[in-house]
Short mmCIF file of C-alpha atoms in Angstrom, two decimals:
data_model
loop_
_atom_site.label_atom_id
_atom_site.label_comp_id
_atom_site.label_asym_id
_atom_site.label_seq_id
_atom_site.Cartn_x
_atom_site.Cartn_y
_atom_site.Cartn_z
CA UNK A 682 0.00 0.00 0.00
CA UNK A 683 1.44 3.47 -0.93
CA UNK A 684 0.85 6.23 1.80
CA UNK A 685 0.61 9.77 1.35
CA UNK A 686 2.58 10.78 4.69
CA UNK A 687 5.31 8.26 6.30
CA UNK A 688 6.43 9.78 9.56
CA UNK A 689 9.30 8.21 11.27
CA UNK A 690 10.20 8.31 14.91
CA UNK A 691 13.82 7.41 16.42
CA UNK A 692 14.03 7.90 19.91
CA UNK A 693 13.19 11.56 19.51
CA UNK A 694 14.36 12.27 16.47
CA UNK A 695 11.04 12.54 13.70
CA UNK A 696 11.21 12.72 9.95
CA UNK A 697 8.32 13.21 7.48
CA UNK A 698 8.50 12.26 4.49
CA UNK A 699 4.97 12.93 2.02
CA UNK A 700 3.91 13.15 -1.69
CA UNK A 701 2.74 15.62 -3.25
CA UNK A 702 -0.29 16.86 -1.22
CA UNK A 703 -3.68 18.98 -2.39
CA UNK A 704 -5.99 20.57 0.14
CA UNK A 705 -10.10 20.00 -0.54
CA UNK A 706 -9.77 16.23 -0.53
CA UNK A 707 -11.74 13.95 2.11
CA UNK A 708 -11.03 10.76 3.20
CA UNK A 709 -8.18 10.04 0.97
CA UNK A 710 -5.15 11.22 3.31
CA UNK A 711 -2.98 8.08 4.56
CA UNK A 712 0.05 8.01 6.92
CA UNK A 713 2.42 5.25 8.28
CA UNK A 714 3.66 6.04 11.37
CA UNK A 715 7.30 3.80 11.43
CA UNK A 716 8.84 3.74 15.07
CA UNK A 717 12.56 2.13 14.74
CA UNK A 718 13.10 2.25 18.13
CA UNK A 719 12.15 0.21 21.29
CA UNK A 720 10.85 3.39 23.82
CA UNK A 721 8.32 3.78 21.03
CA UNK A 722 7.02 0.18 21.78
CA UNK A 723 3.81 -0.31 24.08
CA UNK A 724 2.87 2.97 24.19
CA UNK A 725 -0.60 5.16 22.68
CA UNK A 726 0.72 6.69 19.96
CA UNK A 727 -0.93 9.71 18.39
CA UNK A 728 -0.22 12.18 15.09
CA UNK A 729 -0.30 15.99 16.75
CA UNK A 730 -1.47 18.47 12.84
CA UNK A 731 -0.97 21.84 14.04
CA UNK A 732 -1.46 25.16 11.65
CA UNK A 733 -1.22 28.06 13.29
CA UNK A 734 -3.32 27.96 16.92
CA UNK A 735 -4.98 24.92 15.79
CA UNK A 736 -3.91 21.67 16.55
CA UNK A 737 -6.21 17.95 15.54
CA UNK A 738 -5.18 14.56 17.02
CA UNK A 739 -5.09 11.73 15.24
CA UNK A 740 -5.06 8.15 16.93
CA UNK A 741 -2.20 5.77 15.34
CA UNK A 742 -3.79 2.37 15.16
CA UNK A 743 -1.53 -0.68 14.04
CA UNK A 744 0.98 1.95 12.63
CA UNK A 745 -1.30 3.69 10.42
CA UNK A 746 -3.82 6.65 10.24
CA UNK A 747 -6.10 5.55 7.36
CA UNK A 748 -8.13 7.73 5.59
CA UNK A 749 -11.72 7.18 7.09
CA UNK A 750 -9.57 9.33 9.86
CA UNK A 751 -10.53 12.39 7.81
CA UNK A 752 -6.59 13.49 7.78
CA UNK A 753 -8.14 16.55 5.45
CA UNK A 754 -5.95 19.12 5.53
CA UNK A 755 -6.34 22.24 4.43
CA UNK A 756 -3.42 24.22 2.26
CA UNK A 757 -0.67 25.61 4.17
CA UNK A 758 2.33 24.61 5.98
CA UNK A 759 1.66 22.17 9.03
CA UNK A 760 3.26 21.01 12.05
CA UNK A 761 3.42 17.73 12.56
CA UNK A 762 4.56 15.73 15.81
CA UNK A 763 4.20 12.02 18.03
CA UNK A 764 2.98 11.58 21.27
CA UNK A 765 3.54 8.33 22.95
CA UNK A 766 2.14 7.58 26.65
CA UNK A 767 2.10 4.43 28.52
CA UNK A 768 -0.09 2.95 31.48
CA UNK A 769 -0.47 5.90 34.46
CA UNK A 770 2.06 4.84 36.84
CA UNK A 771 1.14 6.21 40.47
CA UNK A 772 0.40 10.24 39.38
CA UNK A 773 3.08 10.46 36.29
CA UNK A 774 2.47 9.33 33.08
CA UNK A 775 5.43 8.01 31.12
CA UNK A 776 5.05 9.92 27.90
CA UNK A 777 7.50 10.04 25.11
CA UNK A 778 7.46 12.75 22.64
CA UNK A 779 9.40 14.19 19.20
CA UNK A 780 10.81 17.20 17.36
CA UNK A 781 8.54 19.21 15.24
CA UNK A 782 8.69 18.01 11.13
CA UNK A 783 6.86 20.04 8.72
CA UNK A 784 4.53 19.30 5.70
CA UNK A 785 3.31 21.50 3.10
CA UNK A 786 -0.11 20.92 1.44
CA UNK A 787 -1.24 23.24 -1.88
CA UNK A 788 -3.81 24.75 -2.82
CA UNK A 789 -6.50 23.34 -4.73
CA UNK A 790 -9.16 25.23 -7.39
CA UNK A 791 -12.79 24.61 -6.87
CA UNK A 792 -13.74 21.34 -6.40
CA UNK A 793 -17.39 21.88 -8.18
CA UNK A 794 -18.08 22.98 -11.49
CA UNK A 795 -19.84 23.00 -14.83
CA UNK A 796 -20.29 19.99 -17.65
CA UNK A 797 -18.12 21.05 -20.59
CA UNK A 798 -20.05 22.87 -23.67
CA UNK A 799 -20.74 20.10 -26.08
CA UNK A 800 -19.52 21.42 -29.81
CA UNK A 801 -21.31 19.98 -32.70
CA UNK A 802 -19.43 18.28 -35.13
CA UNK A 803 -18.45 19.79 -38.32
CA UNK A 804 -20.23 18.87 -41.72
CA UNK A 805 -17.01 16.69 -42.57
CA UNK A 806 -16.81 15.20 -39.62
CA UNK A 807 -20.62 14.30 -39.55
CA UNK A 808 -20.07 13.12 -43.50
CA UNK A 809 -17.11 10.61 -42.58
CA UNK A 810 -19.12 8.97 -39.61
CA UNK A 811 -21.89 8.92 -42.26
CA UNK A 812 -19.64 6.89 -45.01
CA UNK A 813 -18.15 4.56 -41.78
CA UNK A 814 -14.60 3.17 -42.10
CA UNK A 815 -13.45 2.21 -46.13
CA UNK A 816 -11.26 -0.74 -44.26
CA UNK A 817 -14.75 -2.16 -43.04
CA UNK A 818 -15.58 -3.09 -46.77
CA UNK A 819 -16.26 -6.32 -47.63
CA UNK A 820 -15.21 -5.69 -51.21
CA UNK A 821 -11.69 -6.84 -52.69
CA UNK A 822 -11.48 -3.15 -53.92
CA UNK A 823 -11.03 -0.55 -50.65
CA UNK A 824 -9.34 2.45 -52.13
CA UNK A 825 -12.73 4.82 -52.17
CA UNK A 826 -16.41 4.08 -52.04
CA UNK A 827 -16.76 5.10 -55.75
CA UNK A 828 -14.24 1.65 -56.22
CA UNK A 829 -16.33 -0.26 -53.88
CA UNK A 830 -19.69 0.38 -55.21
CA UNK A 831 -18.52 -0.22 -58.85
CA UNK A 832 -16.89 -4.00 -57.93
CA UNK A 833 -20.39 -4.63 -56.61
CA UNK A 834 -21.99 -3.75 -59.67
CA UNK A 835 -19.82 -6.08 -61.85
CA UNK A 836 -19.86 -8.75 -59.46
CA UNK A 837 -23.56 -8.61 -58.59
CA UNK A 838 -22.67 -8.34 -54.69
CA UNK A 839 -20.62 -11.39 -54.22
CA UNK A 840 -17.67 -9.42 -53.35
CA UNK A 841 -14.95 -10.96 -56.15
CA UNK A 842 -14.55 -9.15 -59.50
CA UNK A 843 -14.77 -11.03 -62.38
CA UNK A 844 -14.10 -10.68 -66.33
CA UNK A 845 -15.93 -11.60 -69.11
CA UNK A 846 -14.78 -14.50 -71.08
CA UNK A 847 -15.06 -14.97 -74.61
CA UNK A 848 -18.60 -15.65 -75.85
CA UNK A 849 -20.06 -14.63 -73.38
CA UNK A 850 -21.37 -10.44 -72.82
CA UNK A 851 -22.47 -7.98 -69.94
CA UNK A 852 -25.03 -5.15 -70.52
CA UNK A 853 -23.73 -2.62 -68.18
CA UNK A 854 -27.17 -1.14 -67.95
CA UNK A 855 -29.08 -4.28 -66.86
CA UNK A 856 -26.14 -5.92 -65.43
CA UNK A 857 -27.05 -8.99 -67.44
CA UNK A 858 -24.84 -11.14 -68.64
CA UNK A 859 -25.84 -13.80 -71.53
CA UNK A 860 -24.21 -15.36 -74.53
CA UNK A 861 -22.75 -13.62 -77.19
CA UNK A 862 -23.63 -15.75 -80.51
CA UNK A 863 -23.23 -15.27 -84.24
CA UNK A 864 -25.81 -14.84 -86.64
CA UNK A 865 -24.48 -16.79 -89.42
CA UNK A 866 -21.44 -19.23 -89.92
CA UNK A 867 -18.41 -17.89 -90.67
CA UNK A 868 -14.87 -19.05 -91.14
CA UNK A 869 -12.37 -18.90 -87.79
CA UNK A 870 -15.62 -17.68 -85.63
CA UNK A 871 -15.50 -19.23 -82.73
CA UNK A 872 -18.26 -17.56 -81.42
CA UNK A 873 -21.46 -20.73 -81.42
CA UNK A 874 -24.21 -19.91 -84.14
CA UNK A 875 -27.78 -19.38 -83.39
CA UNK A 876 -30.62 -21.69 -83.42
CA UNK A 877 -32.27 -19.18 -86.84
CA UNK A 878 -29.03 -18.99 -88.06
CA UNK A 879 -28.70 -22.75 -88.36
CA UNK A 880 -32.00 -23.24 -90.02
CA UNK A 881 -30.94 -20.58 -92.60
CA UNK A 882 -27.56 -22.57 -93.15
CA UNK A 883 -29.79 -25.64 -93.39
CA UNK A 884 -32.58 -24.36 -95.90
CA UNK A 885 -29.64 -22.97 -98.17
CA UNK A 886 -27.96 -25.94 -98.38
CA UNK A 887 -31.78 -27.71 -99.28
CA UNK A 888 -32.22 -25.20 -101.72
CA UNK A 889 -28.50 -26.32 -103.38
CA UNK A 890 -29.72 -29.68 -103.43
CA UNK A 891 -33.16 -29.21 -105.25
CA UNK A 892 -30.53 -27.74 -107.84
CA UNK A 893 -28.24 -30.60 -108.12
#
């Protein structure tokens, strides 16, 4: 666990040692108090905070002063100091204490305040959450939308472009594709002839044979 304040007691002797430290907070100060010597030991240890004529005392319980102690200090410089007493023995009570350390605490703005203006987004901004992502096409082509929309138009939606083979043809308009065919037979065509082209080719050649 990281503390905000460590104070440490030897014999006499205290140190304090803190983070950075904000007034206006509550319940969120921590200290470890850290006794390395053995007068310290037994004894009701408490934290003496003193700014100016004020002074609060805070209880040390199992080392520590956690934060549901309220430790809220305001900003300033503070005193800071242990008291340790032991069991009343006859009409003196054995009390050890230490040296004065010092912590600082800053100042802090307000700690209440307004929700931030929301700004509308501008008409590009709006139009490029409109169009979405280009990488979260589905088409082979992502370099625009123009691209996109024109592979789906070839390809009918299935996402792969395609080209069109030899006898076969695509009107662009319909997006049909059917068979392109000659209309009558022809040398090195390879294009296949059409059903009325065939019975022309045939009725010819009957008409050459009436002749013969």
């Amino acid at each position: 666990m990281t503390y905000n304040i460590t104070l440490t007691a030897n014999h006499q002797s205290l140190t304090a040692e803190y983070l950075p430290l904000a007034a206006e907070s509550v319940q969120y100060l921590t200290a470890k108090v850290v006794c390395e010597t053995e007068d310290w030991t037994g004894r009701e240890i408490k934290a003496m905070f003193g700014q100016g004529c004020t002074v609060y005392e805070v209880p040390v319980t199992g080392g520590e002063i956690t934060a549901k102690q309220q430790l809220n200090l305001t900003a300033g410089d503070w005193c800071v100091w242990l008291v340790g007493n032991s069991a009343r023995d006859g009409d003196v009570i054995p009390r050890i204490t230490t040296n004065v350390a010092h912590i600082s605490v800053a100042p802090t703005g307000d700690t209440e305040g307004s929700p931030l203006p929301t700004i509308p987004p501008t008409v590009e901004e709006r139009l490029r959450a409109d169009m979405g992502n280009l990488a979260d096409l589905t088409t082979e082509d992502k370099s625009s939308l123009v691209a996109a929309i024109n592979e789906v138009r070839q390809t009918g939606g299935g996402g792969t472009a395609y080209t069109i083979g030899h006898g076969l043809k695509l009107d662009a308009k319909t997006n049909t594709l059917s068979v392109d065919t000659a209309d009558k037979m022809e040398q090195d065509n390879t294009l296949p002839i059409t059903s009325a082209a065939v019975y022309v080719e045939v009725g010819n050649i009957n008409a050459l044979l009436k002749t013969i």
